[in-house]
Amino acid sequence: MSEVKLSATPKGNGYQATVTFPSGVSISSAEAYPSIPEAITAAALKLLDMPERIEALAPGSV
């Protein structure tokens, strides 16, 4: 089973959204969000905008 990590880290006066893939590749937002829930939501929406990355996590995919 593959695991994708959504996280929020402090950045300036808010939190930066990050999506981390099993390969170790991380994609972070350029902007800061006012709260942790908003940053996690932004990370989830970013992941949904990358269906090719989600498909690559499926068993048997190349």
Coordinates of N, CA and C in Angstrom, one line a residue:
M1 N 0.8 -1.2 0.0 CA 0.0 0.0 0.0 C 0.9 1.2 0.0
S2 N 0.6 2.2 -0.8 CA 1.3 3.5 -0.9 C 0.7 4.5 0.0
E3 N 1.5 5.4 0.5 CA 1.0 6.4 1.4 C 1.4 7.8 0.9
V4 N 0.5 8.7 0.8 CA 0.7 10.1 0.5 C 0.5 10.9 1.7
K5 N 1.4 11.7 2.1 CA 1.3 12.5 3.3 C 0.9 14.0 3.0
L6 N -0.1 14.5 3.6 CA -0.5 15.9 3.5 C -0.1 16.5 4.8
S7 N 0.6 17.7 4.7 CA 1.1 18.3 5.9 C 1.0 19.8 5.8
A8 N 1.1 20.4 7.0 CA 1.1 21.9 7.1 C 2.3 22.3 8.0
T9 N 3.2 23.2 7.5 CA 4.3 23.6 8.2 C 4.3 25.1 8.4
P10 N 4.8 25.6 9.5 CA 4.7 27.1 9.7 C 5.5 27.8 8.6
K11 N 4.9 28.9 8.1 CA 5.5 29.7 7.1 C 5.0 31.2 7.3
G12 N 5.9 32.0 7.7 CA 5.5 33.4 8.0 C 4.5 33.5 9.0
N13 N 3.3 34.1 8.7 CA 2.2 34.2 9.7 C 1.2 33.2 9.5
G14 N 1.5 32.1 8.8 CA 0.5 31.0 8.5 C 1.2 29.7 8.4
Y15 N 0.6 28.9 7.5 CA 1.1 27.5 7.3 C 1.2 27.2 5.8
Q16 N 2.2 26.5 5.4 CA 2.4 26.1 4.0 C 1.9 24.7 3.9
A17 N 1.2 24.4 2.8 CA 0.7 23.1 2.4 C 1.7 22.3 1.7
T18 N 1.8 21.0 2.1 CA 2.8 20.1 1.4 C 2.2 18.8 1.1
V19 N 2.4 18.2 -0.1 CA 2.0 16.9 -0.4 C 3.3 16.1 -0.6
T20 N 3.5 15.0 0.1 CA 4.7 14.2 0.0 C 4.3 12.8 -0.5
F21 N 4.9 12.4 -1.6 CA 4.7 11.1 -2.2 C 5.6 10.0 -1.7
P22 N 5.2 8.7 -1.9 CA 6.1 7.6 -1.3 C 7.5 7.7 -1.9
S23 N 7.7 8.2 -3.0 CA 9.1 8.3 -3.6 C 9.9 9.3 -2.9
G24 N 9.3 10.1 -2.1 CA 10.0 11.2 -1.4 C 9.9 12.5 -2.0
V25 N 9.3 12.6 -3.1 CA 9.0 13.9 -3.8 C 8.0 14.7 -3.0
S26 N 8.3 15.9 -2.8 CA 7.3 16.8 -2.1 C 7.0 18.0 -2.9
I27 N 5.7 18.4 -2.9 CA 5.3 19.6 -3.6 C 4.6 20.5 -2.5
S28 N 5.2 21.7 -2.4 CA 4.7 22.7 -1.4 C 4.0 23.9 -2.1
S29 N 3.1 24.5 -1.3 CA 2.4 25.7 -1.8 C 3.4 26.9 -1.7
A30 N 3.2 27.8 -2.6 CA 4.0 29.0 -2.6 C 3.4 30.0 -1.5
E31 N 2.1 29.9 -1.3 CA 1.4 30.8 -0.4 C 1.3 30.1 1.0
A32 N 1.0 31.0 2.0 CA 0.7 30.5 3.3 C -0.8 30.6 3.6
Y33 N -1.3 29.7 4.4 CA -2.7 29.7 4.7 C -2.8 30.0 6.2
P34 N -3.9 30.7 6.6 CA -4.0 31.2 8.0 C -4.2 30.1 9.1
S35 N -4.6 28.9 8.7 CA -4.7 27.8 9.7 C -4.2 26.5 9.1
I36 N -4.0 25.5 10.1 CA -3.6 24.2 9.7 C -4.7 23.5 8.8
P37 N -5.9 23.5 9.2 CA -7.0 22.9 8.4 C -7.0 23.5 7.0
E38 N -6.9 24.8 6.8 CA -6.9 25.3 5.5 C -5.7 24.9 4.7
A39 N -4.5 24.7 5.3 CA -3.3 24.3 4.6 C -3.5 22.8 4.2
I40 N -4.1 22.0 5.0 CA -4.3 20.6 4.7 C -5.3 20.4 3.6
T41 N -6.3 21.3 3.6 CA -7.3 21.3 2.6 C -6.7 21.7 1.2
A42 N -5.8 22.7 1.3 CA -5.2 23.1 0.0 C -4.3 22.0 -0.5
A43 N -3.6 21.2 0.4 CA -2.8 20.1 -0.1 C -3.6 19.0 -0.7
A44 N -4.8 18.7 -0.1 CA -5.7 17.7 -0.6 C -6.2 18.1 -2.0
L45 N -6.6 19.4 -2.2 CA -7.0 19.8 -3.5 C -5.9 19.8 -4.5
K46 N -4.7 20.1 -4.1 CA -3.6 20.0 -5.0 C -3.4 18.6 -5.5
L47 N -3.5 17.6 -4.5 CA -3.4 16.2 -4.9 C -4.5 15.8 -5.9
L48 N -5.7 16.2 -5.7 CA -6.8 15.9 -6.6 C -6.6 16.5 -8.0
D49 N -5.8 17.5 -8.1 CA -5.4 18.2 -9.4 C -4.3 17.4 -10.1
M50 N -3.8 16.3 -9.5 CA -2.8 15.5 -10.1 C -3.2 14.1 -10.3
P51 N -4.2 13.8 -11.1 CA -4.7 12.4 -11.2 C -3.7 11.4 -11.7
E52 N -2.7 11.9 -12.5 CA -1.6 11.0 -13.0 C -0.8 10.5 -11.9
R53 N -0.6 11.3 -10.8 CA 0.2 10.9 -9.7 C -0.6 9.9 -8.9
I54 N -1.9 10.1 -8.7 CA -2.7 9.2 -8.0 C -2.7 7.8 -8.7
E55 N -2.9 7.8 -10.0 CA -2.9 6.6 -10.8 C -1.6 5.8 -10.7
A56 N -0.5 6.6 -10.6 CA 0.8 5.9 -10.5 C 1.0 5.2 -9.2
L57 N 0.2 5.5 -8.2 CA 0.2 4.8 -6.9 C -0.5 3.5 -6.9
A58 N -1.3 3.2 -7.9 CA -2.1 2.0 -8.0 C -1.2 0.8 -8.2
P59 N -1.6 -0.3 -7.6 CA -0.8 -1.6 -7.7 C -0.7 -2.0 -9.2
G60 N 0.4 -2.4 -9.7 CA 0.6 -2.8 -11.0 C 0.9 -1.7 -12.0
S61 N 0.9 -0.4 -11.6 CA 1.1 0.7 -12.5 C 2.6 0.8 -12.7
V62 N 3.0 1.4 -13.8 CA 4.4 1.6 -14.1 C 4.9 2.9 -13.5

